[in-house]
Amino acid sequence: MTAQATYEFKAEIKQLLDILVHSLYTEREIFLRELVSNASDALDKLRIVTATSESADADNGAESATQDEAPLEIRIEADKDAKTLTISDNGIGMTEAELVENIGTIAHSGSSSFLKALKESGNSSADGIIGRFGVGFYSVYMVAQSVSITTRSYRADAQPVEWISDGQGAYTIRELTGDDAAAATRGTKIVISLKDDYVAEFTEQDDLRQVIRKHSNFIGFPILVGGERANTVPALWREPKFQITKEQYKEFYSFLTYDHDEPLDTLHLSVDAPVQFNALCFIPKKSKDFMGFDREDWGLDLYVRRVLIQRQNKDLIPQHLMFVRGVVDTEDLPLNISRETLQDNLLIRKINTTLAKQVLSHLAKMAEDKDAYAEFWREHSRVFKAGYMDFANREAFAGLLRFNSSSCETAEELVSFDEYISRAKLDQKKIYFAFGPSREALRLNPHLEIFRKKGVEVLYLFEPIDEFVMDALRKHKDFDLTPAEVAKPEDLASLPDVDTDSPEAAETAPEQPALDALFERFKTILGDGVTEVRASARLTGSPCCLVNPDGQTTSSMDKIMRHMSHDTSVPKKVMELNPKHEIIRNLASLNQADPADPFVEQAARQLFESALLLEGYLTDPHALVGRVQDLLAKSSGWYTKAK
Ligand code: ADP
């Protein structure tokens, strides 16, 4: 067949081309990065089929069809007069059918996720997004007036084909014959006719080399610009550590992540057992928004003997370490492994387990420097905390947790379990914690009054996941992790008081019968709203609080559970009253004088609803506000008279 056929691009490609051509995107040079990585992929693929067919051929003693002595490389030639830039590779090439399939439709990763992101962002100019995604081959039309692709597949019977398009909606394909066919060797040659505006920018060899070094430095094949090699940096992860400078690491890191800042930390490993692998990993200074836009943008690049097998493999590292970026290279996998086989691969699982342990012990070392670790914690703890489900590394994980606490002077200060333990009181066998929206809220939390009185430190939890962490760990060393809210006052009673400032400390409680009568009255007034009314041993400055009758669940955890089961009812709790508090003392004597005193009823309801409000369960504040206003009206009347 020598006839030339014309095809229309699919609609999405037209859309993509239109965006690329008309966007004001300044980094147009990235088209070179895209074409070079396509060429490199094509060389990788050739290497894989060669390796596979060689081993197959070795088995049956046949000569390999793909054997070719020419070194695998990528060549870039510029011609200022002809206004062309040519990129060629002697990789796997494409058959006519593959050409139509690969360049005419958009089933490919880079471009389709680009379009998707563009739609989600609602941005029609695409500027912010182009650099973050491989927009693939089509990005060439940012600088090209017209492009021709000449390609010959590695298959023995393949005919070379030529594809030409000006990127306006259609392309033509013809099979090459005669001398043209003879000149086309295995691989792909892309000739770009540059738009006049870009001729100067993309035809100087030195400039081109610079662009290659910026974006494609670690490509595993030589990239020759005008015959001179532009990429000189080797696959760093396979080099001995002592030979690598900090600058080289940084360069590799920014190549990998497009982050031009230095990494917070670098982890370069060479492991022999239980699996062989090299890894070069980094912890970035800034965390990505893993919950939002970049949700899927994590994982480690998997290489087998320097050949890229898969980018962002998510089985190589546990999800709670998704902030780690880098590459893993193993000799223990075959080159031609398919993505499906990778998915449930024992070897990959072993690498995952080994890496997880290594990252944790690396973090433990980092934690010796409090400031460096605080920086890590500030950025990455939200992701890291999900590691509470990693039972195999529970100890190491727990050792790396940090919290603010009642002993901290500032909100930024961080405390580890071990520091907490080192300050614990004699006989204190528990690590206490409390959940709250802020330090201020926790400082005013009635449940923590006894802790202040006894000088017992309480860890502050500000994120819901913290409670899941505590719930899953349950213990650290021989210390039980215990919510302050459900702590038994008896456990703390024997400790000497350190805070004797509270006004109640000096007061005596009313006589028992008067108290019992008051409790009974409260119960009658509040009815089913509470399970019990009793004296509190945990309060010093507050008149009352609510306690969970099971003595285990915290109100914040209770809320999460109710939210998950769509339960909007208010839980019934024990109401504890502080007998030494002025309000309670006064109410007891009022109640003793007149067991039907309406003020006691008003006060009981008010105290109960205030406690509900503090616990976050008060759904309708109207009654409470009305009552407060009524009390204010009365008290302001008395106050005016007294003045
Ligand atoms: P992506 O690289 O994201 O898959 P591209 O549009 O850049 O998208 O390329 C589409 C497909 O065309 C590639 O996946 C590959 O199969 C094929 N291709 C592109 N360039 C080459 C090349 N130089 N040699 C062989 N095949 C290529």
CSV table of N, CA and C in Angstrom, one decimal, residues 62 122-123 191 208 228 237 240 369 371 435 463 473 507 521 537 545 554 574 579 591:
chain,number,residue,atom,x,y,z
A,62,ALA,N,17.5,-20.1,19.0
A,62,ALA,CA,17.4,-19.3,17.8
A,62,ALA,C,18.1,-18.0,17.9
A,122,GLY,N,-11.7,24.2,36.2
A,122,GLY,CA,-12.5,25.2,35.6
A,122,GLY,C,-11.6,26.3,34.9
A,123,ASN,N,-10.4,26.0,34.6
A,123,ASN,CA,-9.4,27.0,34.1
A,123,ASN,C,-9.3,26.7,32.6
A,191,VAL,N,10.2,15.2,13.1
A,191,VAL,CA,10.8,16.5,12.5
A,191,VAL,C,9.7,17.6,12.8
A,208,LEU,N,19.6,24.1,23.8
A,208,LEU,CA,18.8,22.8,23.8
A,208,LEU,C,19.4,21.9,24.9
A,228,GLU,N,26.7,15.7,20.7
A,228,GLU,CA,27.4,15.8,22.0
A,228,GLU,C,26.4,15.5,23.1
A,237,TRP,N,20.7,6.6,42.2
A,237,TRP,CA,20.4,5.6,43.2
A,237,TRP,C,21.3,4.4,43.1
A,240,PRO,N,27.5,4.7,44.6
A,240,PRO,CA,27.8,4.6,46.0
A,240,PRO,C,27.6,5.9,46.7
A,369,ASP,N,16.9,15.6,66.4
A,369,ASP,CA,17.0,17.1,66.3
A,369,ASP,C,15.5,17.6,66.3
A,371,ASP,N,14.1,20.5,66.2
A,371,ASP,CA,13.6,21.5,65.3
A,371,ASP,C,13.3,20.9,63.9
A,435,PHE,N,-9.3,15.5,74.1
A,435,PHE,CA,-9.5,16.1,72.7
A,435,PHE,C,-10.2,17.4,72.9
A,463,GLU,N,-6.9,16.8,66.4
A,463,GLU,CA,-7.5,16.2,65.2
A,463,GLU,C,-8.2,14.9,65.5
A,473,LEU,N,-3.8,2.2,69.6
A,473,LEU,CA,-2.5,1.8,70.3
A,473,LEU,C,-2.8,1.2,71.7
A,507,GLU,N,-13.3,25.6,100.9
A,507,GLU,CA,-14.7,25.5,101.3
A,507,GLU,C,-15.0,24.0,101.8
A,521,ARG,N,-33.4,15.9,93.7
A,521,ARG,CA,-34.2,17.0,93.1
A,521,ARG,C,-33.8,17.2,91.6
A,537,ALA,N,-15.6,14.0,92.2
A,537,ALA,CA,-14.3,14.1,92.8
A,537,ALA,C,-13.3,14.7,91.9
A,545,CYS,N,-20.2,18.7,85.6
A,545,CYS,CA,-19.8,18.2,84.3
A,545,CYS,C,-20.6,16.9,84.0
A,554,THR,N,-15.1,8.5,75.2
A,554,THR,CA,-15.0,10.0,75.3
A,554,THR,C,-16.1,10.6,74.5
A,574,VAL,N,-24.0,10.7,83.1
A,574,VAL,CA,-24.1,10.9,84.5
A,574,VAL,C,-23.8,12.4,84.7
A,579,PRO,N,-19.6,19.6,95.1
A,579,PRO,CA,-20.3,20.0,96.3
A,579,PRO,C,-19.7,21.2,96.9
A,591,ASN,N,-32.7,24.4,98.5
A,591,ASN,CA,-33.5,23.2,98.4
A,591,ASN,C,-34.0,22.7,99.7
